[in-house]
Coordinates of C-alpha atoms in Angstrom, one line a residue:
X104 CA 0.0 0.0 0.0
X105 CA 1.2 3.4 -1.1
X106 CA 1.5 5.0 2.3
X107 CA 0.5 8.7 0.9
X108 CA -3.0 7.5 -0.2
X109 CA -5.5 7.7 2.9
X110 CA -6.4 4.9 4.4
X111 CA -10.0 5.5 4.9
X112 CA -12.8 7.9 4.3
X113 CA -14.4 8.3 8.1
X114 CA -17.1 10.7 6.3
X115 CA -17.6 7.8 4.2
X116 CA -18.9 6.1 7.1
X117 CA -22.0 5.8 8.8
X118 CA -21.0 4.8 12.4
X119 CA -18.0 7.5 11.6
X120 CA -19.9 10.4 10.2
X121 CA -22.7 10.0 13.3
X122 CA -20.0 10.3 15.4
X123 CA -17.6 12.8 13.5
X124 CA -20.7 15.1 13.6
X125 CA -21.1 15.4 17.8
X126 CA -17.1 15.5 17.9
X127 CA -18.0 18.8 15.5
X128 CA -20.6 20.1 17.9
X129 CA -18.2 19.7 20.8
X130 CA -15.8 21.8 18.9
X131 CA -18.4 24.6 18.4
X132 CA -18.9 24.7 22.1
X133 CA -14.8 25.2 22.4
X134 CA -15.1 27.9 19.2
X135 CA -17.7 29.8 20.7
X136 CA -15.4 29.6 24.6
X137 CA -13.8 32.8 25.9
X138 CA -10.1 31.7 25.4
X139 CA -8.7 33.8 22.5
X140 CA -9.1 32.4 19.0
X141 CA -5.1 32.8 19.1
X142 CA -4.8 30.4 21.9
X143 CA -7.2 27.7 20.6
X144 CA -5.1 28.2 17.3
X145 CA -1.4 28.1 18.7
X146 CA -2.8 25.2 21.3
X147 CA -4.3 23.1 18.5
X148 CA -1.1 24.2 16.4
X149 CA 1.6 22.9 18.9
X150 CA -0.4 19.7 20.0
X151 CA -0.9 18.7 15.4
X152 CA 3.1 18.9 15.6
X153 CA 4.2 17.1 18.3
X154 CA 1.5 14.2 16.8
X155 CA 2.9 14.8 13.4
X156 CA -0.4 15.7 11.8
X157 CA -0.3 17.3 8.7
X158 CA -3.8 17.2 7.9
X159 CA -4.3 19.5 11.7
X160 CA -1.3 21.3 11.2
X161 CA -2.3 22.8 7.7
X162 CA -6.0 23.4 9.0
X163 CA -4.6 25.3 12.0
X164 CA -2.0 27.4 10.4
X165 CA -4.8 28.6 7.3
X166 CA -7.1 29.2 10.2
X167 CA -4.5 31.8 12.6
X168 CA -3.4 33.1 9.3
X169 CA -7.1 34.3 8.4
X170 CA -7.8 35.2 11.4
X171 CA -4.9 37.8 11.8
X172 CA -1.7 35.4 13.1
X173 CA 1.2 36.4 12.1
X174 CA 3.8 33.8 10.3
X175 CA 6.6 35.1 12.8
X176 CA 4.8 33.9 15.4
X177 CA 3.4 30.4 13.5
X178 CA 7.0 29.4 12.1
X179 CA 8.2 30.1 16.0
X180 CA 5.4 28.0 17.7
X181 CA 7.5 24.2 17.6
X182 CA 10.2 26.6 19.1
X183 CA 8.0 28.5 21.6
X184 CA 10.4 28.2 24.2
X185 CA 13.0 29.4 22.9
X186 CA 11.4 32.7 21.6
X187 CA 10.2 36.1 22.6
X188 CA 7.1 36.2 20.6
X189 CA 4.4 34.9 23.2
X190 CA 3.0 36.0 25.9
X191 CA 3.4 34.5 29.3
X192 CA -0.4 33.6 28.8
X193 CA 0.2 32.3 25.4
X194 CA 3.6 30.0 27.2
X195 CA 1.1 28.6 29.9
X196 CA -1.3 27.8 27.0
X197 CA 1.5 26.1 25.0
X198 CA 3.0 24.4 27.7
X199 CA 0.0 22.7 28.8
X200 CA -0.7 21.4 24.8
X201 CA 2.9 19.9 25.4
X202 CA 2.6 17.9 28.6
X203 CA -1.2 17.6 28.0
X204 CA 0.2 15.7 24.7
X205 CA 2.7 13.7 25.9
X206 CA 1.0 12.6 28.8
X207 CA 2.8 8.7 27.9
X208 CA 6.3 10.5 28.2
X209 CA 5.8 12.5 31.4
X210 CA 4.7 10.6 34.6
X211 CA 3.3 13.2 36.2
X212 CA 1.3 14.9 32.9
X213 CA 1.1 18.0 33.6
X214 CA 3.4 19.6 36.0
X215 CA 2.1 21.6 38.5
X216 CA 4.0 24.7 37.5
X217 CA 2.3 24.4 34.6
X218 CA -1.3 24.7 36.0
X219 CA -0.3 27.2 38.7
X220 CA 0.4 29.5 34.8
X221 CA -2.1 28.1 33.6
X222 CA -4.1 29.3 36.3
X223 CA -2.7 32.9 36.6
X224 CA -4.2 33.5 33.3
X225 CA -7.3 32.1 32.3
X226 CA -10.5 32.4 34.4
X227 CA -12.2 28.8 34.8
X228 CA -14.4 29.0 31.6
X229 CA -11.2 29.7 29.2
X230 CA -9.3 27.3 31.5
X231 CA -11.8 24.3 31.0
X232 CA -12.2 25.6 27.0
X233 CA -8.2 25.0 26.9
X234 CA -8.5 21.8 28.8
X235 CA -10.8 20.4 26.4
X236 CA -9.6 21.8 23.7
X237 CA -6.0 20.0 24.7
X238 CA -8.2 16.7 24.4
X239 CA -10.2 17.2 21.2
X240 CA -6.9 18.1 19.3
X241 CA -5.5 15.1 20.3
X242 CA -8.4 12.8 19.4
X243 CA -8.7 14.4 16.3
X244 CA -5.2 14.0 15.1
X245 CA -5.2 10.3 16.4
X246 CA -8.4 10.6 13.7
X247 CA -6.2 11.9 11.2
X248 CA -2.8 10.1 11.7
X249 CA -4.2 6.9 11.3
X250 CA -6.3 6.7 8.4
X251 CA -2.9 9.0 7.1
X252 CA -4.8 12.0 6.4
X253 CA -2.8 14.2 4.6
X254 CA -2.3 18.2 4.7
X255 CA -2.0 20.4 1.9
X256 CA -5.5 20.9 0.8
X257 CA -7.3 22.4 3.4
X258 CA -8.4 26.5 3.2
X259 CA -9.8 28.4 5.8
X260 CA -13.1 28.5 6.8
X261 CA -13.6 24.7 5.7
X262 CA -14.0 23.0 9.4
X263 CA -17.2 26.1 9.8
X264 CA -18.9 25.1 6.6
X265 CA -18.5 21.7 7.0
X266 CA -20.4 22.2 10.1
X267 CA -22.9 24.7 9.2
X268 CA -24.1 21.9 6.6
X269 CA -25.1 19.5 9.4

């Protein structure tokens, strides 16, 4: 098998599309969430990479760049640590998509430190919308890795039509 063809069509799927469409409608809830469209962008950015999900990682970087992200800031994200381009807000947010994604490779998850920032800056709404929003990234990129999903294709606005259409 050619491993750049995609393994399966989920939205080919009955048992997959049923479910692909209340995974959508618990994304609107994150969407429409307090935390900063930047955040849920950068978040769901930094969690695609460290999966290695190209199919996430292009829909994430078309969706910051339309809505006003800056390509300084998207080429720094894998390197967010070693920048001066977020803000101690955007860190905590980042840093939580790391240890909230490699939960296997960290026995402890996420470090305390990391919640106590996490915790300075987002009021319990934003902080749960991040929270979940850690988790639904993941789960979809699991989606996406393997049926080998690939990016390249996707344009902004996509994930919102695809959605109103339901």
């Amino acid at each position: 098998m050619d491993t750049t063809d995609t393994r399966f069509n989920l939205f080919e799927n009955e048992i997959a599309a049923r479910w692909a469409k209340r995974f959508a409608g618990a994304a609107l809830v994150l969407h429409d969430a307090s935390l900063p469209k930047s955040v849920q962008e950068l978040v769901s950015l930094r969690a695609s990479q460290i999966n290695g999900c190209g199919h996430c990682v292009d829909m994430h970087v078309k969706e910051a760049v339309a809505a006003g992200e800056s390509a300084d800031r998207l080429h720094l994200v894998a390197v967010w640590r070693e920048t001066t381009v977020f803000t101690e807000a955007e860190r905590a947010a980042l840093a939580l998509a790391e240890e909230g994604t490699r939960l296997a490779d960290a026995h402890e998850g996420v470090s305390d430190e990391t919640w106590a920032q996490v915790r300075k800056h987002y009021d319990d709404d934003q902080t749960a919308a991040l929270v979940c929003l850690v988790a639904m990234i993941n789960a979809a990129n699991r989606l996406a890795v393997i049926t080998h999903q690939k990016g390249g294709s996707y344009k902004a606005g996509m994930f919102a039509e695809a959605v109103a259409q339901q």
